[in-house]
CSV table of C-alpha atoms in Angstrom, one decimal:
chain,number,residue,atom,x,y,z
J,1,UNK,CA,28.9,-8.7,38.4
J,2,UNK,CA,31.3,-8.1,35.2
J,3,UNK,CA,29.9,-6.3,32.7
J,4,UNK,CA,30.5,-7.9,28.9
J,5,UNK,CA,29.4,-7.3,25.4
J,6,UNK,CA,27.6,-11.1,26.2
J,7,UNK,CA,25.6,-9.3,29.1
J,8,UNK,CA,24.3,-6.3,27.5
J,9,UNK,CA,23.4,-7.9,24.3
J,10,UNK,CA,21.5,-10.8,26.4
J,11,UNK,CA,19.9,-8.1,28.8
J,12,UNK,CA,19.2,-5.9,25.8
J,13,UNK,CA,17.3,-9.0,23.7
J,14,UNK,CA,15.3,-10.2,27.2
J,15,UNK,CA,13.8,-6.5,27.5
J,16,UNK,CA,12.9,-6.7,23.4
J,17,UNK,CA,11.1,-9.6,24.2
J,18,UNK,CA,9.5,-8.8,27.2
J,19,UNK,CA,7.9,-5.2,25.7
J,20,UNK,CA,6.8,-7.4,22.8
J,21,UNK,CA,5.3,-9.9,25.0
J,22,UNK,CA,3.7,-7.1,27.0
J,23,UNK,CA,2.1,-5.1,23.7
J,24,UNK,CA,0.6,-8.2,22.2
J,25,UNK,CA,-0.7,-9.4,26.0
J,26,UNK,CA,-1.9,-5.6,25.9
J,27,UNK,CA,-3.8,-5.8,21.8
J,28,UNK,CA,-5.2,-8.8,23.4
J,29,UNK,CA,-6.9,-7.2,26.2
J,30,UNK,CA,-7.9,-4.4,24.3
J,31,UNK,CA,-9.6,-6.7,21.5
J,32,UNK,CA,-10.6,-8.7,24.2
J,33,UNK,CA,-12.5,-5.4,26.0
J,34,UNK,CA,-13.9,-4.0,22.7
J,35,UNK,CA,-15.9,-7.2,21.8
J,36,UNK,CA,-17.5,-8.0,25.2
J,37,UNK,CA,-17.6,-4.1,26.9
J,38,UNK,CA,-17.5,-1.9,24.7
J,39,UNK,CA,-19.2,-3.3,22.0
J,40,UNK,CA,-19.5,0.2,19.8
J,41,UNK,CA,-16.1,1.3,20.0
J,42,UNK,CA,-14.8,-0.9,17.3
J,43,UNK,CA,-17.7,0.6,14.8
J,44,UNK,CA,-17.0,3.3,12.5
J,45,UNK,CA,-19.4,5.8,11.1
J,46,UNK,CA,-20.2,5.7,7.1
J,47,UNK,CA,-21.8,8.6,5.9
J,48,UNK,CA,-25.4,6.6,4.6
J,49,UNK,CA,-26.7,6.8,1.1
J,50,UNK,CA,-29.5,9.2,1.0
J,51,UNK,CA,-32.5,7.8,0.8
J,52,UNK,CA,-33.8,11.0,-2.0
J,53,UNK,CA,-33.0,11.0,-5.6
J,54,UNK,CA,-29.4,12.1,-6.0
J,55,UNK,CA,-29.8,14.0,-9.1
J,56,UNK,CA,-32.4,14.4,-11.7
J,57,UNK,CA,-31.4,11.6,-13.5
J,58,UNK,CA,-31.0,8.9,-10.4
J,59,UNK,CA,-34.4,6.4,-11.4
J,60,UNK,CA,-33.4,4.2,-7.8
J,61,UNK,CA,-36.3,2.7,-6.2
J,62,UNK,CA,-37.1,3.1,-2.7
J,63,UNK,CA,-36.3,-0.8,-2.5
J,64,UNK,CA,-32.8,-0.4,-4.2
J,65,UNK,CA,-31.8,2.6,-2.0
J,66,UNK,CA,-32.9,0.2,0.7
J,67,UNK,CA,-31.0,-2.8,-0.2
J,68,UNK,CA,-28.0,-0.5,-0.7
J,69,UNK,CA,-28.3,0.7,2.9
J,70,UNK,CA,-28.4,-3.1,3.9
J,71,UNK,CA,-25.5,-3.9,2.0
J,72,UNK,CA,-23.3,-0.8,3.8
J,73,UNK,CA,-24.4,-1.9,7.1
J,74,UNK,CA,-23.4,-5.6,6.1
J,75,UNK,CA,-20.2,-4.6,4.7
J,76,UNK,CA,-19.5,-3.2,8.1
J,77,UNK,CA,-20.2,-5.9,9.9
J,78,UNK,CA,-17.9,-7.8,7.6
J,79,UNK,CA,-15.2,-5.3,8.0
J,80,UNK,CA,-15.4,-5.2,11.9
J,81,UNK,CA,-14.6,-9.3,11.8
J,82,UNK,CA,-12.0,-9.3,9.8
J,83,UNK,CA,-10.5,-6.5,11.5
J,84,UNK,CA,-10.9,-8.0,15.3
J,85,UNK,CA,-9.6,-11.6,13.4
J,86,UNK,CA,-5.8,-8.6,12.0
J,87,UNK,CA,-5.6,-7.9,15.7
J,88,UNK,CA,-6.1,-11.1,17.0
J,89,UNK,CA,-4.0,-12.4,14.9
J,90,UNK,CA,-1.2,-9.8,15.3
J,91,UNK,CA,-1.5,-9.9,19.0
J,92,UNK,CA,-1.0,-13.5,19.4
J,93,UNK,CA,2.0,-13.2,17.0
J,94,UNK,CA,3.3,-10.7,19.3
J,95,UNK,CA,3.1,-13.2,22.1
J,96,UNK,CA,4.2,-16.1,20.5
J,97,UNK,CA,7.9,-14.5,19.7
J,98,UNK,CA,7.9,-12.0,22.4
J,99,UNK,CA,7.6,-14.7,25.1
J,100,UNK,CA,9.9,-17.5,23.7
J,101,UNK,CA,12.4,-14.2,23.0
J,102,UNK,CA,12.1,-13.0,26.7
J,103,UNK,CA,12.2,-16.4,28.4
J,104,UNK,CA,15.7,-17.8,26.1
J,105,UNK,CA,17.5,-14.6,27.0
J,106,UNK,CA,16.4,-14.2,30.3
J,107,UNK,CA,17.4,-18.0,31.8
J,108,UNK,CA,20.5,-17.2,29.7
J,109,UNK,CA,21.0,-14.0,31.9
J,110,UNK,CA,20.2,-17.0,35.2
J,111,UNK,CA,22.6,-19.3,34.7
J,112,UNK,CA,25.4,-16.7,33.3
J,113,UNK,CA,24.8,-15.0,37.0
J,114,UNK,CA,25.0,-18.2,38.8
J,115,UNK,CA,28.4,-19.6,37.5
J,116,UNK,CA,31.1,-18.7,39.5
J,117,UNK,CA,33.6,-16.2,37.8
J,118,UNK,CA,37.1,-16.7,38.3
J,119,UNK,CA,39.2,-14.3,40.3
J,120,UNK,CA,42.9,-13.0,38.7
């Protein structure tokens, strides 16, 4: 087999795509994991508001300190989706170059290998 400039750039570009192809298959997993295992390890604590007055001048009713409290743990909620839909999105993105990247180069690599090279 003759090594060429050709060669080692195709060989390089196959191995680019295949660890991107591997990292977004691997995102995927671990999104994939976190929402149907481990359904906790995507949550992040918040300190809560405190449910006493927070000064002497803090007139909040039991109700609003309540609704407040709602409205933290909804925000969370929220913030967990649209963080699984980042990942998702950026692991599928990952995938859809890394694969088409890996598979050009490497059937490039193929048929280089199986012409026959002329001996001097």
């Amino acid at each position: 087999m003759k090594i060429n400039i050709r060669l080692i750039y195709l060989y390089l570009f196959s191995f680019v795509g295949l660890v991107i192809f591997v990292i977004g298959c691997t995102r995927l997993v671990d999104l994939g994991l976190k929402v149907y295992v481990f359904k906790n390890a995507d949550m992040y604590g918040a300190y809560p508001i405190s449910k006493s007055p927070m000064g002497p001048d803090d007139k909040r009713t039991p109700e609003q300190i309540q609704k407040e409290i709602d409205d933290q743990e909804q925000f969370q909620i929220e913030e967990s989706k649209r963080n699984r839909q980042r990942e998702t999105s950026s692991a599928l993105a990952m995938i859809f170059v890394g694969g088409p990247l890996y598979l050009y180069h490497w059937r490039a690599i193929q048929s280089e290998n199986k012409v026959p090279h002329k001996k001097k």
